[in-house]
XYZ file of C-alpha atoms in Angstrom:
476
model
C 100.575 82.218 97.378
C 103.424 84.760 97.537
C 106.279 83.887 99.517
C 107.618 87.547 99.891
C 105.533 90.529 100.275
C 105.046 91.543 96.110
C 106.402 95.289 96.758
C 107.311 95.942 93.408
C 103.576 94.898 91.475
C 102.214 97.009 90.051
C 98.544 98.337 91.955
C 96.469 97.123 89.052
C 98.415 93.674 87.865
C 97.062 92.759 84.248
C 98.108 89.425 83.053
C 98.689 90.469 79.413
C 100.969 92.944 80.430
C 103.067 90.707 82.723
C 103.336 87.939 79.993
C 104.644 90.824 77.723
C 107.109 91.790 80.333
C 108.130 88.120 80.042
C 108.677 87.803 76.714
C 110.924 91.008 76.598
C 113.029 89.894 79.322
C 113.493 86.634 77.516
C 114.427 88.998 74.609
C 116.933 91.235 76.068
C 118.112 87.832 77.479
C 118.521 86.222 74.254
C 120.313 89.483 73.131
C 122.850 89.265 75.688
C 121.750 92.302 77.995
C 123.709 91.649 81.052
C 121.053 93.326 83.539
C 118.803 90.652 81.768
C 121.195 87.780 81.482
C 121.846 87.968 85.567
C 118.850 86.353 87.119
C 118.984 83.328 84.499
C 122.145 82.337 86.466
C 123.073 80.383 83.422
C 120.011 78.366 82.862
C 118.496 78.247 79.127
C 116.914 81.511 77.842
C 113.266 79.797 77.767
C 109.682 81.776 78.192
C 109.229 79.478 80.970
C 112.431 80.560 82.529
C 111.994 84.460 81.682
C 108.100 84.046 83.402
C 109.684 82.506 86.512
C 112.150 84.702 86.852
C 109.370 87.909 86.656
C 107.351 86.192 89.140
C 110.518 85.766 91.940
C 110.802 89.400 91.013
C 107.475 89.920 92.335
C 108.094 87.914 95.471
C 106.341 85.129 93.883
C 107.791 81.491 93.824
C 106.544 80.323 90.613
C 104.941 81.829 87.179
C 101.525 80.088 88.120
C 101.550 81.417 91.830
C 101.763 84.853 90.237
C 99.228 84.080 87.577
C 96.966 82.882 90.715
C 97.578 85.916 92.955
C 96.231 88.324 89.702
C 93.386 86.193 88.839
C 92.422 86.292 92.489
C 92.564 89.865 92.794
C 90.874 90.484 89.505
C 87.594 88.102 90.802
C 87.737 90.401 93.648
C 87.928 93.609 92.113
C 85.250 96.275 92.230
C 85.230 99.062 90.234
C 83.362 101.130 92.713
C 81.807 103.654 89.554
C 80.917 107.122 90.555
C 76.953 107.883 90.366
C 75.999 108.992 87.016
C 72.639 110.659 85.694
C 72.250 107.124 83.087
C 72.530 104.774 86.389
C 69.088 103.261 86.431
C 66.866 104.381 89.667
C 67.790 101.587 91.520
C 71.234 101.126 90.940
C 72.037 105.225 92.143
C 69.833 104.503 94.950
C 72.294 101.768 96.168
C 75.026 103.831 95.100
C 73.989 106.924 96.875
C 72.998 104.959 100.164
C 76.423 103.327 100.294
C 79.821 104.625 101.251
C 81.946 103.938 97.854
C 85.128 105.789 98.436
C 84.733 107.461 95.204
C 82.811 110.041 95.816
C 81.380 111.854 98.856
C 78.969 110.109 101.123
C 75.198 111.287 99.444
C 72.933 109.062 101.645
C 70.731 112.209 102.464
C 70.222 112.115 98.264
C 68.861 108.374 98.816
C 66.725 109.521 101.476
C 65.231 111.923 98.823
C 64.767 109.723 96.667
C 63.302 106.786 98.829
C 61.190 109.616 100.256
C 59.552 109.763 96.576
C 59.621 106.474 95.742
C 59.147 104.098 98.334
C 58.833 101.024 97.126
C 62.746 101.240 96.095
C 63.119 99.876 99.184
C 61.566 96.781 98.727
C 62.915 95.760 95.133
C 65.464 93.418 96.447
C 67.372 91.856 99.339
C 70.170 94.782 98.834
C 67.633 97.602 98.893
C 65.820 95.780 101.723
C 69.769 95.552 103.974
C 70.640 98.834 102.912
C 66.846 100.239 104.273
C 67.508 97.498 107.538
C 63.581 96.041 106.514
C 64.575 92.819 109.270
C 60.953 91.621 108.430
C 61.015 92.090 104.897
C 63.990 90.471 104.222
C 63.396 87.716 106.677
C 60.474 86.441 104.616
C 62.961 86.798 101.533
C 65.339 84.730 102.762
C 62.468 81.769 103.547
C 61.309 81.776 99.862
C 64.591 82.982 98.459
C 67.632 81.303 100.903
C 70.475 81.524 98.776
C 69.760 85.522 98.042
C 71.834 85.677 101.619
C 74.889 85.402 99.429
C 74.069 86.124 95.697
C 75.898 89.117 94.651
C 73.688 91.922 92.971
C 72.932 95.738 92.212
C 76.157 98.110 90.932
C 78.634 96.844 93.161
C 77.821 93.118 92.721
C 78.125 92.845 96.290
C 75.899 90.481 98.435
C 73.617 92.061 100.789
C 75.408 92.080 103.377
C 77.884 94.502 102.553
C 74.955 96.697 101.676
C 73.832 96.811 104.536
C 77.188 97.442 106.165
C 78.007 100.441 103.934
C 74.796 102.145 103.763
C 74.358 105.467 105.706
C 70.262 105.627 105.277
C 70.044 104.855 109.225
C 66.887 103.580 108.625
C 65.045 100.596 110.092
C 66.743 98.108 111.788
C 69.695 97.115 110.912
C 71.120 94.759 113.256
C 68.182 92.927 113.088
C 68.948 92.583 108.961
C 71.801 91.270 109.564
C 70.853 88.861 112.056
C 68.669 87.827 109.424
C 71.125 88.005 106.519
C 74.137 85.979 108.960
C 71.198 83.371 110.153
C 70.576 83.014 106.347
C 74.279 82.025 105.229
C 75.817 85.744 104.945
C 79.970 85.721 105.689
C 80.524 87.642 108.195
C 83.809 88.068 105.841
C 82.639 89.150 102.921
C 84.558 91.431 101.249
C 86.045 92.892 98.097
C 89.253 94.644 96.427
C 88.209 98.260 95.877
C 90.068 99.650 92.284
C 91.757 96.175 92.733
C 94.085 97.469 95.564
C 94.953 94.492 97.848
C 93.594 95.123 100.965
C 90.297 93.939 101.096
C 87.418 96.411 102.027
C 85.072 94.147 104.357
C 81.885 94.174 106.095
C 83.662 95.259 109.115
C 85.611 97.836 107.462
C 81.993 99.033 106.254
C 80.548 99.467 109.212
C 83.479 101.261 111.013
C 83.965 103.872 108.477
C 86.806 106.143 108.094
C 89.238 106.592 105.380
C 90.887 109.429 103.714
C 87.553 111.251 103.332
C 86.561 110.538 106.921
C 83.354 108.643 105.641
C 81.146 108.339 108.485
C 80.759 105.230 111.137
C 77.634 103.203 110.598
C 75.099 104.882 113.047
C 75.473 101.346 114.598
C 78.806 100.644 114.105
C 79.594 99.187 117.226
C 76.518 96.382 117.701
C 76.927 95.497 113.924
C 80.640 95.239 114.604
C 80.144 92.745 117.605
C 77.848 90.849 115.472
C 79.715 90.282 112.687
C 83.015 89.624 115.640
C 80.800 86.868 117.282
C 79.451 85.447 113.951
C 83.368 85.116 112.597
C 84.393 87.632 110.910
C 88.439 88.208 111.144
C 89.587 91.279 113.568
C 92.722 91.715 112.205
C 90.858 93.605 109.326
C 93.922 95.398 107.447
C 91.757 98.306 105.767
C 89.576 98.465 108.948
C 92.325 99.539 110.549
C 93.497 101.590 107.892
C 90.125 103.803 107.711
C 90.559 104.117 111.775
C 93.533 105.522 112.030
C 92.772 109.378 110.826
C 89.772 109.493 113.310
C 90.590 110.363 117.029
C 88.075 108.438 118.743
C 88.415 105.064 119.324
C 85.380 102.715 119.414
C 86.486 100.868 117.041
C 89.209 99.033 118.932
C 86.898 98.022 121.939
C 85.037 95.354 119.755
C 88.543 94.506 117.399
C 90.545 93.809 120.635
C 88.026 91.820 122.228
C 87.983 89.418 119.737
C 91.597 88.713 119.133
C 93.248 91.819 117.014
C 96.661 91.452 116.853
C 96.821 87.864 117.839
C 97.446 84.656 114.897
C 93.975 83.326 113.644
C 92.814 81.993 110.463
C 92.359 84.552 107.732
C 90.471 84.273 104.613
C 92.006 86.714 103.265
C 95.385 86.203 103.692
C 94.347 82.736 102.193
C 93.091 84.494 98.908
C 96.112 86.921 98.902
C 99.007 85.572 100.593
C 102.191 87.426 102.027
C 100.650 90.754 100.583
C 98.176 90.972 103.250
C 99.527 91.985 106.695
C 99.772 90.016 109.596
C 97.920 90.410 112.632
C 101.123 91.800 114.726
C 101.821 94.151 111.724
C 98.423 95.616 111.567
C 98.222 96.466 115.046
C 101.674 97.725 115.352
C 101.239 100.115 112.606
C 97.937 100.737 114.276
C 100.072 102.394 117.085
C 102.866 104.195 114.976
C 99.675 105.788 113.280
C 98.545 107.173 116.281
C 102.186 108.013 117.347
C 101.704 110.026 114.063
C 98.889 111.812 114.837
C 99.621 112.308 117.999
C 95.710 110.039 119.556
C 97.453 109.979 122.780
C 94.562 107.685 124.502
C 94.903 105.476 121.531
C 98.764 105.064 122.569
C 97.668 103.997 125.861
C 94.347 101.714 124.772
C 97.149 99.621 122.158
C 100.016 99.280 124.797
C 97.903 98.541 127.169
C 96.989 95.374 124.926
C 100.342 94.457 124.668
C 101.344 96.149 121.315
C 105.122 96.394 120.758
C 106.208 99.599 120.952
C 109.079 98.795 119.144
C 107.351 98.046 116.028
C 109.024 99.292 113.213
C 105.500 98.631 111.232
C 105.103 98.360 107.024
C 104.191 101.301 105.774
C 106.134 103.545 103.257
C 105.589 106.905 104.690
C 106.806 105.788 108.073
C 109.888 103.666 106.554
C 111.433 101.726 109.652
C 111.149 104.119 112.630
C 109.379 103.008 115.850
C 106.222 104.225 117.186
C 108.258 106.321 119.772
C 110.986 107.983 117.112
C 107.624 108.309 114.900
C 106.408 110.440 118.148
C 109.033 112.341 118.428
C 109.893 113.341 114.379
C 106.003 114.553 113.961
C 106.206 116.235 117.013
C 103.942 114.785 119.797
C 105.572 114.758 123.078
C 102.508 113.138 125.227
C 102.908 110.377 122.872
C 106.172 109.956 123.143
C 106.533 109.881 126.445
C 103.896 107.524 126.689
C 105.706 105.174 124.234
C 109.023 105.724 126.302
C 107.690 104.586 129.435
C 106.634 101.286 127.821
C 110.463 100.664 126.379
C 110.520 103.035 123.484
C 113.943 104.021 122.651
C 115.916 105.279 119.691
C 119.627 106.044 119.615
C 118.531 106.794 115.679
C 117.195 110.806 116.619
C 119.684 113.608 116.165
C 119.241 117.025 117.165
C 117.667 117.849 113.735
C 114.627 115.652 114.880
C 114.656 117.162 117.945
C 115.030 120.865 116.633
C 112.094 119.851 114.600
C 109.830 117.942 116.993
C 110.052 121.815 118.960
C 108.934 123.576 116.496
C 105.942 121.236 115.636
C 104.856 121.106 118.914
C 105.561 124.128 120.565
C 107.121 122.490 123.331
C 110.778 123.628 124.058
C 111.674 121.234 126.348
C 111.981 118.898 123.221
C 114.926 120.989 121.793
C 118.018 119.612 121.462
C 119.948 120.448 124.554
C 123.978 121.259 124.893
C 125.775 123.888 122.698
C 124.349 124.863 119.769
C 124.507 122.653 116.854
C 125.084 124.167 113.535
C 122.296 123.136 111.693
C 121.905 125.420 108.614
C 120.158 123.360 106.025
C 117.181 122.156 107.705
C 114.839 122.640 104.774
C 117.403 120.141 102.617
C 117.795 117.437 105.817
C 114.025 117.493 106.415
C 111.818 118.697 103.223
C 108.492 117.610 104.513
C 108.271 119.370 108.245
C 106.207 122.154 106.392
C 103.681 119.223 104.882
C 103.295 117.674 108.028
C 102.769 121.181 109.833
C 99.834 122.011 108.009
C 98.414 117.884 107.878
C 98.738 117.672 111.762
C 99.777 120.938 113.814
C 98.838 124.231 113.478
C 99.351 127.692 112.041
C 101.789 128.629 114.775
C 103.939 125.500 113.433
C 104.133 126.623 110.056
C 105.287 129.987 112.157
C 107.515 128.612 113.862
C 109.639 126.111 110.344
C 109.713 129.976 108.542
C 111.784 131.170 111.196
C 114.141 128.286 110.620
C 114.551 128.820 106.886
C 111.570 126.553 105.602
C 109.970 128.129 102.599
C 106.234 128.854 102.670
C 106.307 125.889 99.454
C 109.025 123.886 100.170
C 107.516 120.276 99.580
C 107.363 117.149 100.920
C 107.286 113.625 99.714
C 105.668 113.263 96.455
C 106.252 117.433 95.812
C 102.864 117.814 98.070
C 103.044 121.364 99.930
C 101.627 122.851 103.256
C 98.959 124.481 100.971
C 98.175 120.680 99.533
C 97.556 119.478 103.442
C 95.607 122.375 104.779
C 93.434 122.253 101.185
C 92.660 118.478 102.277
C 92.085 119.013 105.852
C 89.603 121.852 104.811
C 91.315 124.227 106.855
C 90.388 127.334 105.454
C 91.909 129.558 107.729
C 95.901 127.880 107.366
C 95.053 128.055 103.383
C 94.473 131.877 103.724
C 97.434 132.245 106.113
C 99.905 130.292 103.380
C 98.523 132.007 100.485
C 99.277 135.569 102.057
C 102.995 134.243 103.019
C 103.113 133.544 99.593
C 102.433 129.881 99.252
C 101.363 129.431 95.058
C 97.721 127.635 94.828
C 98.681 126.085 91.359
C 101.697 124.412 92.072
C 100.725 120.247 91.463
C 101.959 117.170 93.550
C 103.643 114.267 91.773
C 101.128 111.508 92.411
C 97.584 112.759 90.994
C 99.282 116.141 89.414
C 96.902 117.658 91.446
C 96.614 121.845 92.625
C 95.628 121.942 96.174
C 92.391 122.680 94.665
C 91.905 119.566 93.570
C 92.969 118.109 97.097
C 90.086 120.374 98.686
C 87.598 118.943 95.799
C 89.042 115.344 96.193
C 88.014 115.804 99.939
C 84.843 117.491 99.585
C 85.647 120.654 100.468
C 83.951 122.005 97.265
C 83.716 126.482 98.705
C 86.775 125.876 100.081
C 88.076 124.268 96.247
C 86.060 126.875 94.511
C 88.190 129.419 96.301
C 91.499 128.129 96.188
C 90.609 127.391 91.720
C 90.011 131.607 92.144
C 93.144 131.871 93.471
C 94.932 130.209 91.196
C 93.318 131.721 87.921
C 94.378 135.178 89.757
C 97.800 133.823 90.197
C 98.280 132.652 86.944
């Protein structure tokens, strides 16, 4: 397994491609290229070498460690294929009754289609978890016992997850997977969705979330003290993840009970080493996610378990702040002060931060305080206040960053604007108020090279993407 976090590989690792890249570093080697020559250290130019020296690279010890970690992911990997009119009847029917992550949640087109045909439900042990049949699939399991595990339907998933993703809320669910767990089921099962490396589970399944805000299993929290009790791992990375753009916080009731945040075995840091987080890193970054978004209870709920509020956390966006200077710079003072009365401190915030934390909240008393400082370049210092006004605050926010110089556009990390945010957050309101301050609808981010119609269409919001594609075409 990896010794070092892997930072620099690539989200979708193929092994063809990093045995290339190892045969033209031995190249450039051979050739003399100093940048090339320098991690030999003066050992022979050999394939061997060049592979080993790719893999450190990586944060890998060894050429076959790396070739491990890949294959791993790769056994792991779902594709997670949008619905398409050639899927056969079953296969959408499982698609369209499970959360995917690729496209909108369409369990009400299931329920259509269940509704004329109902004997989809019984085909197999998928269809009979994703419908909750308990009976059903209890007599399945005593002719059929190792069904409890075999992965089928378009996901190749086992039955359990199928159960944990649908949205039919049909049946009886927790009484399927009583059956399905009684049977054999892991309570960890799991898989790598595109091949990212944090594993989607069945507990991230049933506790919903993500960037779409995919809806909570209608029994999220029973299911999720099932699968607790029967073993599954609480320090569940994309669980975690999915939570943290949602306000309320049922999820962490079961997760905390069970251990979150404290060492345990994890099969899936097993299968994927350093580049899965550790318990103390998920929940820390748990908290300086809801220092970001300002879930002031959630603040309180995590320190109250103990959580550092020092953290400095893992995640890119955030960089190395702490939960409290992450508080402060997106402009949450309840949070903040919350965070400071457990120990939060920063000597690291200037009076831009604080000019800026003002203006995001409305809340003067934040201002930098003393004579005036000269700030004049605000925009320059700190690009992305006007992306984070429209992904967390208000119109009054945006307001407020104009008067300071901020331009309507000026863009954030990644070249994503105010417009981009309010398009994903659906806001249709802040989109009108940025387009008639002059915000353009067809300028694209760096990531997708998506318009901010595309963000609202990526989201679901498909008037409010129709509308901002109309603005556009007028613009253009």
């Amino acid at each position: 397994m990896p010794d070092d976090v892997p930072t620099e590989l690539p989200d979708h690792p193929d092994l063809d491609q990093l045995r290339r890249q190892a045969k033209e570093l031995r190249r450039a080697a051979a050739a003399g290229d100093p940048a090339a020559l320098a991690p030999f250290g003066g050992s022979e130019i050999t394939l061997a070498r060049a592979q080993r020296v790719l893999a450190l690279s990586y944060g890998f010890a060894s050429w076959p460690r790396l070739v491990q970690h890949v294959r791993v992911r790769a056994d792991l990997t779902r594709a997670m294929d949008a619905t398409a009119d050639a899927d056969d009847p079953l296969d959408r029917f499982l698609r369209t009754a499970c959360l995917s992550y690729t496209e909108p949640s369409a369990a009400g087109r299931a329920r259509d289609q269940l509704a004329a045909d109902p004997s989809l439900a019984g085909r197999s042990a998928a269809t009979l978890a994703a419908c909750g049949r308990a009976v059903e699939l209890a007599d399945r399991m005593a002719r059929d016992p190792a069904a409890a595990t075999r992965e089928a339907g378009p996901h190749r998933w086992p039955p359990l997850l199928y159960l944990c993703y649908s949205r039919l809320g049909l049946g009886d669910p927790v009484g399927a997977a009583r059956v399905l767990l009684a049977a054999g089921a892991n309570p960890n099962s799991g898989f790598l969705w595109q091949g990212l490396p944090s594993p989607f589970t069945a507990l991230t399944g049933v506790l919903g979330g993500g960037e779409r805000d995919e809806p909570p299993h209608p029994q999220a929290v029973e299911l999720a003290e099932l699968l607790l009790a029967a073993g599954a791992d609480p320090n569940d990375n994309q669980a975690f993840y999915n939570r943290q753009f949602r306000p309320d916080n049922d999820h962490l009731g079961p997760l905390l009970r069970h251990g979150a945040g404290q060492p345990r075995p994890s099969p899936w840091r097993d299968r994927l080493g350093a580049a899965y987080p550790s318990p103390e890193q998920m929940v820390g970054e748990h908290l300086r996610t809801a220092a970001q978004h300002g879930f002031d209870e959630r603040v309180r709920l995590l320190l109250a378990h103990g959580v550092d509020p020092t953290t400095r956390g893992y995640h890119p966006i955030l960089g190395d702040a702490t939960a409290y200077e992450v508080a402060v710079r997106f402009g949450h003072p309840t949070a903040a002060a919350l965070l400071a009365a457990a120990g939060g401190r920063s000597d690291r915030l200037d009076a831009t931060d604080l000019l800026l934390a003002a203006a995001l909240s409305g809340d003067d008393s934040l201002a930098p305080t003393g004579p005036p400082d000269p700030i004049t370049d605000l925009p320059t210092r700190r690009p992305d206040a006007m992306r984070l006004a429209a992904e967390q605050h208000d119109i009054a926010a945006l307001a407020r960053l104009l008067a300071l110089g901020y331009h309507v556009d000026t863009p954030g990390a990644g070249h994503v604007t105010a417009l981009h945010e309010a398009a994903l957050r659906g806001d249709a309101a802040m989109c009108r108020w940025l387009i008639d301050h002059g915000a353009d609808p067809t300028v694209t981010e760096r990531r997708f090279g998506a318009t901010p119609a595309g963000w609202a269409a990526h989201a679901g919001h498909r008037e409010l993407a129709g509308w901002l594609t109309d603005r556009a075409a007028a613009a253009g």
